[in-house]
């Protein structure tokens, strides 16, 4: 396999994942992983294959697979890039999401904190990590903590990708509703209307719940 083939398959799998086509994402990610497993073939991008497979498993609700693959991705990234690197930070964000789904607050927040620190809080990926951490606090019923983090991210909304921007305003609206802040809720809903569609089933359901008549 040529390195560009592996890179292309990883990118293609990521595109399928973003589009919500988990089966197609799985096929391309597995092909990339198979290329990387061939004797004598090494490339730094190969460290991303387990992480991509972990993200697919997470979004497909295969939590045991997601945990195993995310831990492998963490270990491979540390071996490839060293103890401290942005590439090391990415698996920790996935481990934080897994712990959140499992209701493990301390483990989730610790993983997010490590991931954000490695990625740097003001980088594009670091801001995504901060959004994930804010959402985790919301899932753990820490409305004040989540609201504080969201308030820090709102002025940076235009610097997020379209999908993350939509998720930020979805979360902002949920938190405003939880606080009973009608003005903030209206601001968030208005901003939400201008974002591109999010194809992730859980976020689609959350947005639909906000937009349902009250």
mmCIF file of C-alpha atoms in Angstrom:
data_model
loop_
_atom_site.group_PDB
_atom_site.id
_atom_site.type_symbol
_atom_site.label_atom_id
_atom_site.label_comp_id
_atom_site.label_asym_id
_atom_site.label_seq_id
_atom_site.Cartn_x
_atom_site.Cartn_y
_atom_site.Cartn_z
ATOM 1 C CA UNK A 1 0.000 0.000 0.000
ATOM 2 C CA UNK A 2 1.105 3.528 -0.762
ATOM 3 C CA UNK A 3 0.954 6.069 2.098
ATOM 4 C CA UNK A 4 -1.360 8.302 0.048
ATOM 5 C CA UNK A 5 -3.790 5.387 -0.287
ATOM 6 C CA UNK A 6 -3.893 4.957 3.485
ATOM 7 C CA UNK A 7 -4.357 8.705 4.005
ATOM 8 C CA UNK A 8 -7.146 8.825 1.428
ATOM 9 C CA UNK A 9 -8.969 5.896 3.017
ATOM 10 C CA UNK A 10 -8.712 7.511 6.450
ATOM 11 C CA UNK A 11 -10.075 10.786 5.089
ATOM 12 C CA UNK A 12 -12.820 9.020 3.164
ATOM 13 C CA UNK A 13 -13.842 7.061 6.270
ATOM 14 C CA UNK A 14 -13.976 10.322 8.228
ATOM 15 C CA UNK A 15 -16.234 11.840 5.567
ATOM 16 C CA UNK A 16 -18.588 8.861 5.677
ATOM 17 C CA UNK A 17 -18.650 9.084 9.476
ATOM 18 C CA UNK A 18 -19.538 12.776 9.353
ATOM 19 C CA UNK A 19 -22.325 11.942 6.892
ATOM 20 C CA UNK A 20 -23.728 9.331 9.270
ATOM 21 C CA UNK A 21 -22.912 6.365 6.996
ATOM 22 C CA UNK A 22 -21.305 4.192 9.656
ATOM 23 C CA UNK A 23 -21.158 1.045 7.495
ATOM 24 C CA UNK A 24 -19.223 2.759 4.687
ATOM 25 C CA UNK A 25 -16.956 4.454 7.241
ATOM 26 C CA UNK A 26 -16.213 1.077 8.826
ATOM 27 C CA UNK A 27 -15.258 -0.472 5.479
ATOM 28 C CA UNK A 28 -12.798 2.263 4.569
ATOM 29 C CA UNK A 29 -11.292 2.431 8.074
ATOM 30 C CA UNK A 30 -10.790 -1.342 8.128
ATOM 31 C CA UNK A 31 -9.107 -1.205 4.716
ATOM 32 C CA UNK A 32 -6.746 1.487 5.987
ATOM 33 C CA UNK A 33 -6.017 -0.600 9.073
ATOM 34 C CA UNK A 34 -5.337 -3.661 6.892
ATOM 35 C CA UNK A 35 -2.890 -1.637 4.788
ATOM 36 C CA UNK A 36 -1.101 -0.496 7.934
ATOM 37 C CA UNK A 37 -0.870 -4.068 9.211
ATOM 38 C CA UNK A 38 1.023 -5.303 6.148
ATOM 39 C CA UNK A 39 4.607 -6.406 6.856
ATOM 40 C CA UNK A 40 7.185 -3.675 6.498
ATOM 41 C CA UNK A 41 4.671 -0.850 6.090
ATOM 42 C CA UNK A 42 4.889 2.024 8.572
ATOM 43 C CA UNK A 43 3.510 5.543 8.460
ATOM 44 C CA UNK A 44 2.504 8.073 11.164
ATOM 45 C CA UNK A 45 -1.036 8.158 9.764
ATOM 46 C CA UNK A 46 -1.461 4.530 10.785
ATOM 47 C CA UNK A 47 -1.815 5.744 14.367
ATOM 48 C CA UNK A 48 -5.159 7.244 13.317
ATOM 49 C CA UNK A 49 -6.774 4.014 12.171
ATOM 50 C CA UNK A 50 -7.637 2.697 15.646
ATOM 51 C CA UNK A 51 -8.917 6.143 16.646
ATOM 52 C CA UNK A 52 -11.148 6.323 13.591
ATOM 53 C CA UNK A 53 -12.477 2.823 14.256
ATOM 54 C CA UNK A 54 -13.092 3.840 17.883
ATOM 55 C CA UNK A 55 -15.109 6.882 16.780
ATOM 56 C CA UNK A 56 -17.173 4.715 14.431
ATOM 57 C CA UNK A 57 -17.824 2.193 17.206
ATOM 58 C CA UNK A 58 -18.799 5.007 19.591
ATOM 59 C CA UNK A 59 -21.276 6.520 17.142
ATOM 60 C CA UNK A 60 -22.620 3.033 16.425
ATOM 61 C CA UNK A 61 -23.169 2.420 20.179
ATOM 62 C CA UNK A 62 -20.639 -0.433 20.318
ATOM 63 C CA UNK A 63 -19.170 0.778 23.563
ATOM 64 C CA UNK A 64 -16.856 -2.139 24.394
ATOM 65 C CA UNK A 65 -15.273 -1.970 20.935
ATOM 66 C CA UNK A 66 -14.981 1.810 21.232
ATOM 67 C CA UNK A 67 -13.179 1.542 24.577
ATOM 68 C CA UNK A 68 -10.746 -1.124 23.362
ATOM 69 C CA UNK A 69 -9.929 0.741 20.154
ATOM 70 C CA UNK A 70 -9.591 4.134 21.850
ATOM 71 C CA UNK A 71 -7.105 2.672 24.345
ATOM 72 C CA UNK A 72 -5.154 1.117 21.474
ATOM 73 C CA UNK A 73 -5.188 4.469 19.687
ATOM 74 C CA UNK A 74 -3.902 6.196 22.823
ATOM 75 C CA UNK A 75 -1.051 3.723 23.233
ATOM 76 C CA UNK A 76 -0.129 3.783 19.540
ATOM 77 C CA UNK A 77 -0.158 7.588 19.464
ATOM 78 C CA UNK A 78 2.117 7.812 22.509
ATOM 79 C CA UNK A 79 4.489 5.281 20.956
ATOM 80 C CA UNK A 80 4.489 7.122 17.617
ATOM 81 C CA UNK A 81 4.456 10.784 18.658
ATOM 82 C CA UNK A 82 5.701 10.789 22.264
ATOM 83 C CA UNK A 83 3.943 11.379 25.587
ATOM 84 C CA UNK A 84 2.882 14.941 24.763
ATOM 85 C CA UNK A 85 1.480 15.704 21.328
ATOM 86 C CA UNK A 86 -1.762 16.901 19.730
ATOM 87 C CA UNK A 87 -2.095 13.426 18.215
ATOM 88 C CA UNK A 88 -2.040 12.007 21.746
ATOM 89 C CA UNK A 89 -4.827 14.371 22.759
ATOM 90 C CA UNK A 90 -7.364 13.088 20.234
ATOM 91 C CA UNK A 91 -7.810 9.577 21.720
ATOM 92 C CA UNK A 92 -8.406 11.135 25.135
ATOM 93 C CA UNK A 93 -11.377 13.088 23.745
ATOM 94 C CA UNK A 94 -12.909 9.827 22.527
ATOM 95 C CA UNK A 95 -12.200 8.179 25.890
ATOM 96 C CA UNK A 96 -13.970 11.131 27.527
ATOM 97 C CA UNK A 97 -17.022 10.613 25.337
ATOM 98 C CA UNK A 98 -17.089 6.903 26.152
ATOM 99 C CA UNK A 99 -16.866 7.565 29.892
ATOM 100 C CA UNK A 100 -19.658 10.141 29.581
ATOM 101 C CA UNK A 101 -21.927 7.603 27.892
ATOM 102 C CA UNK A 102 -21.167 5.173 30.701
ATOM 103 C CA UNK A 103 -21.933 7.713 33.418
ATOM 104 C CA UNK A 104 -18.345 7.840 34.693
ATOM 105 C CA UNK A 105 -18.007 11.542 35.538
ATOM 106 C CA UNK A 106 -14.498 11.613 37.028
ATOM 107 C CA UNK A 107 -13.016 9.470 34.266
ATOM 108 C CA UNK A 108 -14.759 11.530 31.589
ATOM 109 C CA UNK A 109 -13.585 14.899 32.874
ATOM 110 C CA UNK A 110 -10.038 13.657 33.444
ATOM 111 C CA UNK A 111 -9.864 12.341 29.872
ATOM 112 C CA UNK A 112 -11.239 15.576 28.434
ATOM 113 C CA UNK A 113 -8.792 17.636 30.483
ATOM 114 C CA UNK A 114 -5.822 15.605 29.228
ATOM 115 C CA UNK A 115 -7.052 15.759 25.645
ATOM 116 C CA UNK A 116 -7.654 19.518 25.725
ATOM 117 C CA UNK A 117 -4.253 20.132 27.323
ATOM 118 C CA UNK A 118 -2.451 18.136 24.619
ATOM 119 C CA UNK A 119 -4.419 19.771 21.802
ATOM 120 C CA UNK A 120 -4.095 23.265 23.363
ATOM 121 C CA UNK A 121 -7.372 24.897 24.489
ATOM 122 C CA UNK A 122 -7.354 27.628 21.819
ATOM 123 C CA UNK A 123 -6.630 25.372 18.860
ATOM 124 C CA UNK A 124 -9.497 24.295 16.606
ATOM 125 C CA UNK A 125 -9.385 20.749 18.006
ATOM 126 C CA UNK A 126 -9.008 22.093 21.544
ATOM 127 C CA UNK A 127 -12.200 24.111 21.152
ATOM 128 C CA UNK A 128 -14.011 20.993 20.005
ATOM 129 C CA UNK A 129 -12.685 19.273 23.130
ATOM 130 C CA UNK A 130 -14.014 22.110 25.278
ATOM 131 C CA UNK A 131 -17.408 21.724 23.626
ATOM 132 C CA UNK A 132 -17.388 17.985 24.329
ATOM 133 C CA UNK A 133 -16.442 18.663 27.956
ATOM 134 C CA UNK A 134 -19.253 21.209 28.309
ATOM 135 C CA UNK A 135 -21.713 18.694 26.907
ATOM 136 C CA UNK A 136 -20.427 16.066 29.333
ATOM 137 C CA UNK A 137 -21.053 18.440 32.261
ATOM 138 C CA UNK A 138 -24.574 18.940 30.935
ATOM 139 C CA UNK A 139 -25.099 15.167 30.771
ATOM 140 C CA UNK A 140 -23.945 14.963 34.395
ATOM 141 C CA UNK A 141 -26.541 17.637 35.361
ATOM 142 C CA UNK A 142 -23.920 20.300 36.074
ATOM 143 C CA UNK A 143 -25.856 23.135 34.437
ATOM 144 C CA UNK A 144 -23.714 25.884 35.962
ATOM 145 C CA UNK A 145 -20.419 24.306 34.940
ATOM 146 C CA UNK A 146 -21.638 23.559 31.426
ATOM 147 C CA UNK A 147 -23.098 27.058 31.051
ATOM 148 C CA UNK A 148 -19.796 28.650 32.065
ATOM 149 C CA UNK A 149 -17.889 26.673 29.446
ATOM 150 C CA UNK A 150 -20.480 27.416 26.773
ATOM 151 C CA UNK A 151 -20.303 31.132 27.571
ATOM 152 C CA UNK A 152 -16.559 30.995 26.860
ATOM 153 C CA UNK A 153 -17.150 29.264 23.521
ATOM 154 C CA UNK A 154 -20.049 31.331 22.179
ATOM 155 C CA UNK A 155 -17.861 34.312 21.116
ATOM 156 C CA UNK A 156 -15.732 31.791 19.181
ATOM 157 C CA UNK A 157 -18.706 30.136 17.449
ATOM 158 C CA UNK A 158 -17.784 31.390 13.976
ATOM 159 C CA UNK A 159 -14.343 29.807 14.336
ATOM 160 C CA UNK A 160 -15.863 26.357 14.830
ATOM 161 C CA UNK A 161 -16.805 24.067 11.972
ATOM 162 C CA UNK A 162 -20.429 24.182 10.846
ATOM 163 C CA UNK A 163 -21.388 20.966 12.627
ATOM 164 C CA UNK A 164 -19.656 21.913 15.886
ATOM 165 C CA UNK A 165 -21.212 25.386 15.691
ATOM 166 C CA UNK A 166 -24.657 23.811 15.432
ATOM 167 C CA UNK A 167 -23.909 21.571 18.407
ATOM 168 C CA UNK A 168 -22.706 24.553 20.433
ATOM 169 C CA UNK A 169 -25.994 26.396 19.886
ATOM 170 C CA UNK A 170 -28.007 23.217 20.508
ATOM 171 C CA UNK A 171 -26.245 22.814 23.840
ATOM 172 C CA UNK A 172 -26.653 26.540 24.558
ATOM 173 C CA UNK A 173 -30.402 26.252 23.992
ATOM 174 C CA UNK A 174 -30.711 23.173 26.213
ATOM 175 C CA UNK A 175 -28.851 24.916 29.025
ATOM 176 C CA UNK A 176 -30.891 28.111 28.663
ATOM 177 C CA UNK A 177 -34.033 26.006 28.882
ATOM 178 C CA UNK A 178 -32.711 24.271 32.006
ATOM 179 C CA UNK A 179 -32.003 27.663 33.599
ATOM 180 C CA UNK A 180 -35.356 29.085 32.555
ATOM 181 C CA UNK A 181 -33.607 31.860 30.611
ATOM 182 C CA UNK A 182 -36.080 32.590 27.811
ATOM 183 C CA UNK A 183 -33.983 35.376 26.268
ATOM 184 C CA UNK A 184 -30.875 33.184 26.007
ATOM 185 C CA UNK A 185 -33.016 30.345 24.657
ATOM 186 C CA UNK A 186 -34.327 32.539 21.849
ATOM 187 C CA UNK A 187 -30.819 33.728 20.953
ATOM 188 C CA UNK A 188 -29.586 30.134 20.765
ATOM 189 C CA UNK A 189 -32.555 28.941 18.703
ATOM 190 C CA UNK A 190 -32.129 31.825 16.273
ATOM 191 C CA UNK A 191 -28.442 30.993 15.839
ATOM 192 C CA UNK A 192 -29.305 27.332 15.471
ATOM 193 C CA UNK A 193 -31.578 28.024 12.509
ATOM 194 C CA UNK A 194 -28.655 29.393 10.494
ATOM 195 C CA UNK A 195 -26.409 26.325 10.839
ATOM 196 C CA UNK A 196 -25.897 23.485 8.389
ATOM 197 C CA UNK A 197 -27.642 20.161 9.101
ATOM 198 C CA UNK A 198 -26.091 17.737 11.570
ATOM 199 C CA UNK A 199 -26.401 14.120 10.444
ATOM 200 C CA UNK A 200 -25.683 12.491 13.813
ATOM 201 C CA UNK A 201 -28.894 10.803 15.039
ATOM 202 C CA UNK A 202 -28.525 11.861 18.683
ATOM 203 C CA UNK A 203 -27.899 15.511 17.856
ATOM 204 C CA UNK A 204 -30.767 15.484 15.346
ATOM 205 C CA UNK A 205 -33.086 14.232 18.103
ATOM 206 C CA UNK A 206 -31.841 16.865 20.550
ATOM 207 C CA UNK A 207 -32.381 19.659 18.059
ATOM 208 C CA UNK A 208 -35.852 18.367 17.166
ATOM 209 C CA UNK A 209 -36.802 18.314 20.843
ATOM 210 C CA UNK A 210 -35.796 21.975 21.172
ATOM 211 C CA UNK A 211 -37.705 23.037 18.092
ATOM 212 C CA UNK A 212 -40.907 21.183 19.019
ATOM 213 C CA UNK A 213 -43.842 23.460 19.918
ATOM 214 C CA UNK A 214 -44.176 24.295 23.630
#
